[in-house]
Amino acid sequence: RKEVEQDPGPFNVPEGATVAFNCTYSNSASQSFFWYRQDCRKEPKLLMSVYSSGNEDGRFTAQLNRASQYISLLIRDSKLSDSATYLCSNTGGFKTIFGAGTRLFVKA
Amino acid sequence: DVKVTQSSRYLVKRTGEKVFLECVQDMDHENMFWYRQDPGLGLRLIYFSYDVKMKEKGDIPEGYSVSREKKERFSLILESASTNQTSMYLCASRSRRLNEKLFFGSGTQLSVL
């Protein structure tokens, strides 16, 4: 089993839709969690941190469920500019690993 | 502004060549990482370093080595390049404080012919 698993998609959604991604992890000792966004041919950039209490930033909400070992990302009112690959990551000790990414296409 | 610089954006090498990929960060970060990214496989950790002269194997270290002689520089070495090492290589750094994010370089697309 991979340490971090994501549904690769692609998710094809119309503008204005709400879309949710999940990411499961196997290392119960993981300490910190993040969602990154990666545009085509670019490096990943931090989208948001993920906490057990939930974290909201505008249209984006991230959540951590330690009991079930998954993190989620909710995007409300999708924009064309949200089209990208979304990568989840977790860190245990010094080691940070990533899921394979979920591809999102938002269509007009 | 935070910066992680990778020495080359594109690199073409021959099978069997020794290849050096350089990464420099200007944020005084303790932790540095090398990943490779392939379609459908995401980012896979090759090696990481939690401080100067320290290195740890990641998930796919075979065929690679690293060097961290100075805090700001982390080098990835392909001792004898092979065609299956054709990939996008991404360097990243991070402060050792808890819950810190990674900062990435813009990547090196390596083609081994």
Coordinates of C-alpha atoms in Angstrom, one line a residue:
Chain A
R1 CA 0.0 0.0 0.0
K2 CA 1.3 3.5 -0.8
E3 CA 2.0 5.8 2.1
V4 CA -0.2 8.5 0.6
E5 CA -3.0 7.7 -1.8
Q6 CA -5.1 10.1 -3.9
D7 CA -7.7 9.5 -6.6
P8 CA -5.8 10.7 -9.7
G9 CA -9.0 11.9 -11.4
P10 CA -9.4 13.7 -13.6
F11 CA -12.3 15.6 -12.1
N12 CA -14.1 17.5 -14.8
V13 CA -16.5 20.1 -13.3
P14 CA -18.4 23.2 -14.5
E15 CA -17.6 26.6 -13.2
G16 CA -19.4 27.3 -10.0
A17 CA -19.4 23.6 -8.9
T18 CA -18.3 22.4 -5.6
V19 CA -15.6 19.6 -5.7
A20 CA -14.0 17.6 -3.0
F21 CA -10.8 15.6 -2.9
N22 CA -9.7 13.0 -0.4
C23 CA -6.2 11.7 0.5
T24 CA -5.5 8.8 2.7
Y25 CA -2.2 8.2 4.5
S26 CA -0.8 5.1 6.3
N27 CA 1.7 6.6 8.7
S28 CA -0.2 7.2 11.9
A29 CA 2.8 9.1 13.3
S30 CA 2.5 11.8 10.6
Q31 CA 2.7 15.2 12.2
S32 CA 1.8 17.8 9.6
F33 CA -0.3 17.9 6.5
F34 CA -0.6 20.2 3.5
W35 CA -2.3 20.7 0.2
Y36 CA -0.2 21.9 -2.7
R37 CA -1.3 23.1 -6.1
Q38 CA 0.7 22.4 -9.2
D39 CA 0.1 24.0 -12.6
C40 CA 1.3 22.4 -15.8
R41 CA 5.1 22.4 -16.1
K42 CA 5.5 24.3 -12.8
E43 CA 6.7 23.5 -9.4
P44 CA 4.2 22.7 -6.6
K45 CA 3.2 25.6 -4.4
L46 CA 1.5 25.6 -1.1
L47 CA -2.3 25.9 -1.2
M48 CA -3.0 25.5 2.5
S49 CA -2.1 23.7 5.7
V50 CA -4.5 21.1 7.2
Y51 CA -5.5 20.9 10.8
S52 CA -7.8 18.7 12.8
S53 CA -9.9 21.7 13.6
G54 CA -10.3 22.5 9.9
N55 CA -8.8 25.3 7.9
E56 CA -10.7 27.7 5.6
D57 CA -9.2 30.1 3.1
G58 CA -11.8 31.8 1.0
R59 CA -13.4 29.1 -1.3
F60 CA -11.1 26.4 0.0
T61 CA -11.6 24.3 3.1
A62 CA -9.2 21.6 4.3
Q63 CA -9.8 19.0 7.0
L64 CA -7.8 16.4 8.8
N65 CA -9.4 13.2 10.2
R66 CA -6.7 11.5 12.3
A67 CA -9.0 8.6 13.3
S68 CA -9.6 7.5 9.7
Q69 CA -6.2 8.8 8.5
Y70 CA -7.4 11.0 5.7
I71 CA -7.3 14.6 4.7
S72 CA -9.7 16.4 2.5
L73 CA -9.9 19.5 0.3
L74 CA -13.2 21.2 -0.6
I75 CA -13.3 23.8 -3.3
R76 CA -16.5 25.8 -3.6
D77 CA -17.7 28.0 -6.5
S78 CA -15.0 26.6 -8.8
K79 CA -13.2 29.0 -11.2
L80 CA -11.5 28.3 -14.5
S81 CA -8.3 29.2 -12.8
D82 CA -8.7 26.4 -10.3
S83 CA -7.7 23.9 -13.0
A84 CA -4.5 22.3 -11.8
T85 CA -3.2 19.2 -10.1
Y86 CA -3.7 19.1 -6.3
L87 CA -1.2 17.2 -4.2
C88 CA -1.5 16.2 -0.6
S89 CA 1.5 15.7 1.6
N90 CA 2.3 14.6 5.1
T91 CA 5.4 14.8 7.2
G92 CA 6.7 12.3 9.8
G93 CA 9.9 13.2 11.4
F94 CA 12.0 15.0 8.7
K95 CA 10.5 13.1 5.8
T96 CA 7.8 14.7 3.7
I97 CA 6.0 12.5 1.1
F98 CA 3.3 13.3 -1.4
G99 CA 0.4 11.6 -3.1
A100 CA 0.4 11.2 -6.8
G101 CA -2.0 14.2 -7.2
T102 CA -5.5 14.8 -8.4
R103 CA -6.1 16.5 -11.7
L104 CA -8.9 19.0 -11.8
F105 CA -10.4 20.6 -14.9
V106 CA -12.9 23.4 -14.5
K107 CA -14.9 24.1 -17.7
A108 CA -16.9 27.2 -18.7
Chain B
D1 CA 11.7 36.8 -1.3
V2 CA 12.2 33.1 -0.7
K3 CA 14.3 31.3 -3.3
V4 CA 15.3 27.8 -4.2
T5 CA 17.4 27.7 -7.3
Q6 CA 18.1 24.6 -9.5
S7 CA 21.1 25.0 -11.8
S8 CA 19.5 23.8 -15.0
R9 CA 15.9 23.9 -16.3
Y10 CA 16.6 21.3 -19.1
L11 CA 19.5 18.8 -19.3
V12 CA 20.3 16.1 -21.9
K13 CA 22.8 13.5 -21.0
R14 CA 24.1 10.2 -22.4
T15 CA 23.6 6.8 -20.8
G16 CA 26.5 6.1 -18.5
E17 CA 27.4 9.7 -17.9
K18 CA 27.9 11.1 -14.3
V19 CA 25.3 13.8 -13.8
F20 CA 25.2 16.5 -11.1
L21 CA 22.0 18.4 -10.3
E22 CA 22.6 21.4 -8.0
C23 CA 20.2 23.1 -5.7
V24 CA 20.8 26.2 -3.7
Q25 CA 18.4 27.9 -1.2
D26 CA 18.8 31.3 0.4
M27 CA 16.5 30.8 3.4
D28 CA 19.0 29.2 5.8
H29 CA 16.8 26.1 5.9
E30 CA 18.0 23.0 7.6
N31 CA 16.0 20.5 5.6
M32 CA 16.4 19.9 1.9
F33 CA 14.9 17.3 -0.4
W34 CA 15.2 15.8 -3.8
Y35 CA 12.1 14.4 -5.6
R36 CA 11.5 13.1 -9.0
Q37 CA 8.1 13.5 -10.7
D38 CA 6.8 11.1 -13.4
P39 CA 3.4 11.1 -15.0
G40 CA 0.9 9.1 -12.9
L41 CA 3.4 8.5 -10.1
G42 CA 3.5 11.9 -8.5
L43 CA 6.5 13.2 -6.5
R44 CA 8.7 10.4 -5.2
L45 CA 11.3 11.1 -2.5
I46 CA 14.9 10.2 -3.6
Y47 CA 16.9 11.6 -0.7
F48 CA 16.6 14.2 2.0
S49 CA 19.0 16.0 4.3
Y50 CA 18.0 17.3 7.7
D51 CA 21.2 19.3 8.2
V52 CA 24.7 19.9 6.8
K53 CA 26.5 16.6 6.0
M54 CA 23.4 14.6 7.0
K55 CA 21.5 12.6 4.5
E56 CA 18.8 10.0 4.6
K57 CA 17.4 7.7 1.8
G58 CA 14.0 8.4 0.6
D59 CA 11.7 5.9 -1.1
I60 CA 13.7 5.5 -4.4
P61 CA 17.4 6.1 -3.7
E62 CA 18.8 3.4 -6.0
G63 CA 21.1 4.8 -8.7
Y64 CA 21.4 8.2 -6.9
S65 CA 23.7 9.7 -4.2
V66 CA 23.7 13.2 -2.6
S67 CA 26.0 15.7 -1.1
R68 CA 25.4 18.4 1.5
E69 CA 28.7 20.0 2.3
K70 CA 27.2 23.5 2.9
K71 CA 23.8 24.4 4.4
E72 CA 22.5 26.2 1.4
R73 CA 23.5 23.6 -1.2
F74 CA 22.2 20.1 -1.8
S75 CA 23.5 18.1 -4.8
L76 CA 22.0 15.1 -6.4
I77 CA 24.4 12.8 -8.3
L78 CA 23.5 10.2 -10.8
E79 CA 26.7 8.0 -10.8
S80 CA 25.9 6.4 -14.2
A81 CA 22.9 7.8 -15.8
S82 CA 20.3 5.4 -17.3
T83 CA 17.3 6.0 -19.5
N84 CA 14.9 5.1 -16.7
Q85 CA 16.3 8.2 -14.9
T86 CA 14.7 10.5 -17.5
S87 CA 12.4 12.5 -15.3
M88 CA 11.6 15.9 -13.8
Y89 CA 13.7 16.5 -10.7
L90 CA 12.5 18.9 -8.0
C91 CA 14.5 20.2 -5.1
A92 CA 12.8 21.6 -2.0
S93 CA 13.8 23.1 1.3
R94 CA 12.1 23.7 4.6
S95 CA 12.8 25.1 8.0
R96 CA 13.1 22.4 10.7
R97 CA 10.4 24.1 12.8
L98 CA 7.2 22.0 13.1
N99 CA 4.5 22.4 10.5
E100 CA 6.6 24.2 8.0
K101 CA 5.8 24.0 4.3
L102 CA 8.2 23.1 1.5
F103 CA 9.6 25.6 -0.9
F104 CA 10.3 24.1 -4.3
G105 CA 12.8 25.0 -7.1
S106 CA 11.4 25.3 -10.6
G107 CA 12.7 21.8 -11.5
T108 CA 15.2 20.2 -13.9
Q109 CA 13.9 18.1 -16.8
L110 CA 16.5 15.5 -17.3
S111 CA 16.6 13.4 -20.5
V112 CA 19.0 10.5 -20.6
L113 CA 19.5 9.2 -24.2

